[in-house]
Short mmCIF file of N, CA and C in Angstrom, two decimals:
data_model
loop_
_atom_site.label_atom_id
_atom_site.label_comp_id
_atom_site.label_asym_id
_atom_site.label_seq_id
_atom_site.Cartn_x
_atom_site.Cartn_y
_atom_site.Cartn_z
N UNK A 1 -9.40 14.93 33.58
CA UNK A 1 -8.56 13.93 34.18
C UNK A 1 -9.18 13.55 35.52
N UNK A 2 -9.19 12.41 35.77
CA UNK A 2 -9.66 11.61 36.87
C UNK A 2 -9.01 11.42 38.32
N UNK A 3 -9.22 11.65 39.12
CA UNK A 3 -8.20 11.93 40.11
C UNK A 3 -8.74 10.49 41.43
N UNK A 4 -8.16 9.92 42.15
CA UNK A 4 -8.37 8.52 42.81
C UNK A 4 -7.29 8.94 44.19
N UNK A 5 -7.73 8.99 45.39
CA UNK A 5 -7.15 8.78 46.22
C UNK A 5 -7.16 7.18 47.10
N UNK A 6 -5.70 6.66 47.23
CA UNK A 6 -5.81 5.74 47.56
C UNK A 6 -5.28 5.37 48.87
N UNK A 7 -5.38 6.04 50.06
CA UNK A 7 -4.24 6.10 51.41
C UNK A 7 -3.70 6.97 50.87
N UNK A 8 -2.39 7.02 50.83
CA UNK A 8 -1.49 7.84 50.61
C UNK A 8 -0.79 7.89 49.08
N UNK A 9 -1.47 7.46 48.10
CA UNK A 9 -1.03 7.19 47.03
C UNK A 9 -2.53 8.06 46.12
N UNK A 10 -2.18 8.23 45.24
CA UNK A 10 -2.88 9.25 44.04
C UNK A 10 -2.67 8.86 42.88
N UNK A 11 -3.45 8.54 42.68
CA UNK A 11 -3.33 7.73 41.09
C UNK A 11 -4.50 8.99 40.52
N UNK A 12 -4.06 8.88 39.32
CA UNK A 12 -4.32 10.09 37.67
C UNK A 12 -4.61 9.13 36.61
N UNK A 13 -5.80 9.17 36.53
CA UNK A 13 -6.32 8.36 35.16
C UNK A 13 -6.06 9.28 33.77
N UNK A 14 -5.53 9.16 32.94
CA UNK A 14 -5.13 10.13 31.64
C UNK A 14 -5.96 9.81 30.79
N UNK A 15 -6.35 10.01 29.84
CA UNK A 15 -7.43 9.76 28.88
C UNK A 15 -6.24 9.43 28.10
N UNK A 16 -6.35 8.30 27.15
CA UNK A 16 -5.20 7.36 26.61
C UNK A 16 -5.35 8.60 25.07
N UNK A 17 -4.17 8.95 24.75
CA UNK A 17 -4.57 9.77 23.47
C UNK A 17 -4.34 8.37 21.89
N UNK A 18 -5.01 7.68 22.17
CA UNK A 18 -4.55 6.94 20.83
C UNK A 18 -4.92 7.40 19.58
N UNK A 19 -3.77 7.60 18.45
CA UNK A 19 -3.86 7.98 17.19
C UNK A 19 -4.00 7.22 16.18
N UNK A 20 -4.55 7.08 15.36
CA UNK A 20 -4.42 5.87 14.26
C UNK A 20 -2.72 5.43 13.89
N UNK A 21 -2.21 4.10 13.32
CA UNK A 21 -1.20 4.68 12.75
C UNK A 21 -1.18 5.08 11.40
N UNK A 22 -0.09 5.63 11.05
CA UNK A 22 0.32 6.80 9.62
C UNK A 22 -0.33 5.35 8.84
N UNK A 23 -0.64 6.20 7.53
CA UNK A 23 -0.97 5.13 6.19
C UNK A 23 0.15 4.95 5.44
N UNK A 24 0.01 4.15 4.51
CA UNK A 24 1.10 4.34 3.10
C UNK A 24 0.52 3.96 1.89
N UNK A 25 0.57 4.65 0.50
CA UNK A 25 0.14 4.57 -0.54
C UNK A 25 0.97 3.65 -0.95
N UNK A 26 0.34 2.70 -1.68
CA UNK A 26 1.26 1.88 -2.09
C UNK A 26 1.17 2.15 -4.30
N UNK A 27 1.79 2.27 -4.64
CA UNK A 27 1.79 2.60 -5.99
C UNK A 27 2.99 2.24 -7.02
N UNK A 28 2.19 1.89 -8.15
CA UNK A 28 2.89 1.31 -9.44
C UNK A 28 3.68 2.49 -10.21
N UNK A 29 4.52 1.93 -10.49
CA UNK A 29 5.58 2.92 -11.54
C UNK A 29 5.78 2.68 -13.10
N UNK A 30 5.33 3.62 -13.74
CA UNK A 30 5.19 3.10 -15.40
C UNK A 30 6.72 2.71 -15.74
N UNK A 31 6.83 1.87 -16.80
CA UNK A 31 7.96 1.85 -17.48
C UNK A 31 7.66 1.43 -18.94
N UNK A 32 8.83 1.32 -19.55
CA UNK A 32 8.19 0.91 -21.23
C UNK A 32 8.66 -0.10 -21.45
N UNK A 33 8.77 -1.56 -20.42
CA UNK A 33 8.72 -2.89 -20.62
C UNK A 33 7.84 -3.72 -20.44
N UNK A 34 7.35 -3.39 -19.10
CA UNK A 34 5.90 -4.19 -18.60
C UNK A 34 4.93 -4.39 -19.10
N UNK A 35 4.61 -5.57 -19.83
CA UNK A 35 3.49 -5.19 -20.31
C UNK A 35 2.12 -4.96 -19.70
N UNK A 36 1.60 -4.08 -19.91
CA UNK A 36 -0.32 -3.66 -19.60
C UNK A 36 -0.75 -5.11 -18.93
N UNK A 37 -0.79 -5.92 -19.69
CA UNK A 37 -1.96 -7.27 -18.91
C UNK A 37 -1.15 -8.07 -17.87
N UNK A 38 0.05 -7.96 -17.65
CA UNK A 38 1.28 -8.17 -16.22
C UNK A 38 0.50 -7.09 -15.26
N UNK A 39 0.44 -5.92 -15.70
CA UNK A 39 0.06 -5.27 -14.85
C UNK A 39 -1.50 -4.84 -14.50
N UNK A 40 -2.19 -5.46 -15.11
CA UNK A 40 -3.82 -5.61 -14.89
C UNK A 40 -3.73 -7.12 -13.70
N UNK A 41 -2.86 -8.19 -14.48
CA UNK A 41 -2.72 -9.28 -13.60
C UNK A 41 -2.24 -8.96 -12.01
N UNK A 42 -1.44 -8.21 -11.85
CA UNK A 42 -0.37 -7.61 -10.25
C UNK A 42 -1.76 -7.18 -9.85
N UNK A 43 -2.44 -6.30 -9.96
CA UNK A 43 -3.28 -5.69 -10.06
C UNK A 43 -4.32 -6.62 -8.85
N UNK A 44 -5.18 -7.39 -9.82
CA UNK A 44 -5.95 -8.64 -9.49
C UNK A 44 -5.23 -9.28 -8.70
N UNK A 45 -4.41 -9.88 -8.57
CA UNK A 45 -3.48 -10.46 -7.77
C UNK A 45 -3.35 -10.25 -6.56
N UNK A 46 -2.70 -9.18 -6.06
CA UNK A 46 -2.03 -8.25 -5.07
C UNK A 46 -2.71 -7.47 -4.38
N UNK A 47 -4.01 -6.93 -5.15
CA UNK A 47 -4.37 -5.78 -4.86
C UNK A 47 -6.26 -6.12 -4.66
N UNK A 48 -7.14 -7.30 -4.96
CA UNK A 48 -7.74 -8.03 -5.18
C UNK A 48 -8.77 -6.92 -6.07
N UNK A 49 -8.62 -6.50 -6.98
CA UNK A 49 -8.96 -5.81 -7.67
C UNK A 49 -9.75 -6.40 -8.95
N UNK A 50 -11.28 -6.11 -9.68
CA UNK A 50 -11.39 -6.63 -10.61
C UNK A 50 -10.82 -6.59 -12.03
N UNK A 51 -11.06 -7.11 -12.98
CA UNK A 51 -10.84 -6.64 -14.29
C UNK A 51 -11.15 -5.11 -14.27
N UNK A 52 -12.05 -4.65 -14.07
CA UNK A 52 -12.32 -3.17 -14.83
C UNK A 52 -11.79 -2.62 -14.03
N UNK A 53 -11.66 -2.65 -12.42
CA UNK A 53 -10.69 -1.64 -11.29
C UNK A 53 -9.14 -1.91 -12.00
N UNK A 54 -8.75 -3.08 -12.04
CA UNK A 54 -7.29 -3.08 -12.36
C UNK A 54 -7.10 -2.94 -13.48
N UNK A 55 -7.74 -2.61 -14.55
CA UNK A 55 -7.66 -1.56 -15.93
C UNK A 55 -7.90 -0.50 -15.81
N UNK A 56 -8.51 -0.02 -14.91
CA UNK A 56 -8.58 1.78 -14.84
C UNK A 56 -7.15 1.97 -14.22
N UNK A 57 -6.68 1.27 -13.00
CA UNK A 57 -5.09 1.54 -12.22
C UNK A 57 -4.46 1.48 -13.23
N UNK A 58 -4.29 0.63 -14.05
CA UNK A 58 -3.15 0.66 -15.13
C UNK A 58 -2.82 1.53 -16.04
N UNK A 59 -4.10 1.88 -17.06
CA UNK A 59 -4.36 2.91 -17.66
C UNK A 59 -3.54 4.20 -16.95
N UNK A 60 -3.62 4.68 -16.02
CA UNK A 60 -3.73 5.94 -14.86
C UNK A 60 -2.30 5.27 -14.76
N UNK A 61 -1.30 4.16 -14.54
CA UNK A 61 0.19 4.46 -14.36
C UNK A 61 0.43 4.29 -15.59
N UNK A 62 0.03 4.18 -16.49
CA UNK A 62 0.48 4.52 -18.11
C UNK A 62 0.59 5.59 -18.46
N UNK A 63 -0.33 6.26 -18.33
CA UNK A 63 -0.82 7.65 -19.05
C UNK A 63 -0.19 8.52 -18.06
N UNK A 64 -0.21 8.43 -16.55
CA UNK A 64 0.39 9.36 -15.48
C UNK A 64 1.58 9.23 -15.32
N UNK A 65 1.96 7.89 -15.11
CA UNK A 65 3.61 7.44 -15.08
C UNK A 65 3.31 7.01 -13.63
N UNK A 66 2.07 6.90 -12.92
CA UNK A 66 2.28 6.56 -11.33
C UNK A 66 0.80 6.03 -11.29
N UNK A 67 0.05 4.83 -10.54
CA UNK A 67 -0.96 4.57 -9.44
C UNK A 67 -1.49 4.38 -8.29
N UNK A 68 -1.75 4.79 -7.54
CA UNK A 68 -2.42 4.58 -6.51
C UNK A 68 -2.89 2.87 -6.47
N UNK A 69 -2.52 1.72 -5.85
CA UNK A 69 -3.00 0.72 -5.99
C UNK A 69 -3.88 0.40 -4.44
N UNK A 70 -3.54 1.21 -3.30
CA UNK A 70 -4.26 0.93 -2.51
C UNK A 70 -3.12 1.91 -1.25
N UNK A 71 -4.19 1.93 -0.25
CA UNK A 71 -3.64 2.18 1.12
C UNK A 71 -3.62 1.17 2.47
N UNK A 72 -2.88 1.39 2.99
CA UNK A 72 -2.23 0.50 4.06
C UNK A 72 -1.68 0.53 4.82
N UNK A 73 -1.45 -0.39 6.20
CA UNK A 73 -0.58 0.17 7.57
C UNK A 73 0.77 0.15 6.97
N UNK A 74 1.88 0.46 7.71
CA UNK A 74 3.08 0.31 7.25
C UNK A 74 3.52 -1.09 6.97
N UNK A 75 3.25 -2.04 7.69
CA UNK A 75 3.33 -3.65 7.67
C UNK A 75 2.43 -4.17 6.34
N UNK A 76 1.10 -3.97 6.18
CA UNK A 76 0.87 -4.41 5.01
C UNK A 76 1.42 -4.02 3.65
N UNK A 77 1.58 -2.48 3.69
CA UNK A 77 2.36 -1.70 2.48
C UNK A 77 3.41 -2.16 1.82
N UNK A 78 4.82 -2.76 3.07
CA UNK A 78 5.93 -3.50 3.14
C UNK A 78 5.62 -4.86 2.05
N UNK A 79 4.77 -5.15 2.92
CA UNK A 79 4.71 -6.65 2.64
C UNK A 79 4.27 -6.93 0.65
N UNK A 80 2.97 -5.92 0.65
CA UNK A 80 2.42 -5.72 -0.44
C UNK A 80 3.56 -5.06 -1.84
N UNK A 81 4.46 -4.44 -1.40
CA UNK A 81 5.90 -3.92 -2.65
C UNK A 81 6.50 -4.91 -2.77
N UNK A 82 7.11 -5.70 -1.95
CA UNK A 82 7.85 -6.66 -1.79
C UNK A 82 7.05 -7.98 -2.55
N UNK A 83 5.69 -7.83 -2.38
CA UNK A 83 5.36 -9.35 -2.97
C UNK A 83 5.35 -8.90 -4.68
N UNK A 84 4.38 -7.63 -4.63
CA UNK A 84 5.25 -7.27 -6.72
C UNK A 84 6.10 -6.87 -7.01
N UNK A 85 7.43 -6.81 -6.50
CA UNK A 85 8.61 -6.58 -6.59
C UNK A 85 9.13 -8.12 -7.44
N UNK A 86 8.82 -8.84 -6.13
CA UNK A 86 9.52 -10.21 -6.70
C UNK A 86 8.39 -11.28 -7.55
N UNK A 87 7.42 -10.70 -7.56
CA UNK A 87 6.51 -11.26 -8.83
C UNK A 87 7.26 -10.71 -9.95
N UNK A 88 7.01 -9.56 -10.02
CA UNK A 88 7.48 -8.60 -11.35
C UNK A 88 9.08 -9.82 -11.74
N UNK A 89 9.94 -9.52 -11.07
CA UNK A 89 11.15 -10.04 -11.02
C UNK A 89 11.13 -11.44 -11.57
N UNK A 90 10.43 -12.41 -10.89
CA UNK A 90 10.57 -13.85 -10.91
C UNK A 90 9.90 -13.41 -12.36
N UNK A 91 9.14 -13.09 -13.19
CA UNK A 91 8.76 -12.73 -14.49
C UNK A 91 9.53 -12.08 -14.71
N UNK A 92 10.35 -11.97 -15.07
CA UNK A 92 11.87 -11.00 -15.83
C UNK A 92 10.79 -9.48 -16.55
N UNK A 93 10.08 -8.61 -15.12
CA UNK A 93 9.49 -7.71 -15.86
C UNK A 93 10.06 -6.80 -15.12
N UNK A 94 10.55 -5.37 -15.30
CA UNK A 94 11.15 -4.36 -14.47
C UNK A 94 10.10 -2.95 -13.72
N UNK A 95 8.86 -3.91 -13.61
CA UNK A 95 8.08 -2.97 -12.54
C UNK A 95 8.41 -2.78 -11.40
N UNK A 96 8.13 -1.36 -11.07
CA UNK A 96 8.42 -0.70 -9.60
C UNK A 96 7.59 -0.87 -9.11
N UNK A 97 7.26 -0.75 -7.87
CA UNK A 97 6.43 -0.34 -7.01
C UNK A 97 6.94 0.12 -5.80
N UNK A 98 6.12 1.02 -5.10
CA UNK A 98 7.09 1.40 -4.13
C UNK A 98 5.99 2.20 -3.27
N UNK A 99 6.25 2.72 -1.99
CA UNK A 99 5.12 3.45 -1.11
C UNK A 99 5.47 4.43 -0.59
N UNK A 100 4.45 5.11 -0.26
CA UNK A 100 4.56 6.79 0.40
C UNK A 100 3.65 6.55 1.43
N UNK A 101 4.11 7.45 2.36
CA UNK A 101 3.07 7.84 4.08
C UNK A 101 1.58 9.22 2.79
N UNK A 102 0.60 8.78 3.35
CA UNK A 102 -0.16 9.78 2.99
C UNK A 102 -0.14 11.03 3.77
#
């Protein structure tokens, strides 16, 4: 720590501790309505993912029941559930998505 005398005043330079902020997983939830190529499409879409990346994610919330579609600040994460929430929706499809802090 840095110490500054100024007259009668003392100023303390702190070394700023800045931390990243927290992440959030943002991830797909299987169900047995959605179909596979809705969700290869969200995928590409949302997530800018190619054909073969957003067929391996899908596959993996099929077979697992959950994907990993990406990580993100808390503000993009938000933003990113919410936009396939109401994609899914405005397509009368009942995909989840939803996020976790890593």
């Amino acid at each position: 720590m840095a110490t500054e005398t100024h007259g009668d005043v003392v100023l303390e330079a702190e070394k700023s501790k800045l931390k990243p902020p927290p992440m959030f997983k943002v991830i797909l939830l299987n169900d047995d309505f959605t179909p596979m190529d809705f969700v290869v499409a969200v995928l590409q879409t949302f997530f800018s993912m190619n054909r073969e990346q957003a067929t391996k994610i899908m596959l993996k919330v099929h077979m697992d029941g959950a994907g990993v579609c990406g990580v993100y600040t808390s503000d993009v994460a938000t933003a990113k559930v919410e936009q396939v929430v109401t994609f899914a929706r405005k397509h009368e499809h009942p995909l989840r998505c939803v996020m976790e802090e890593t």
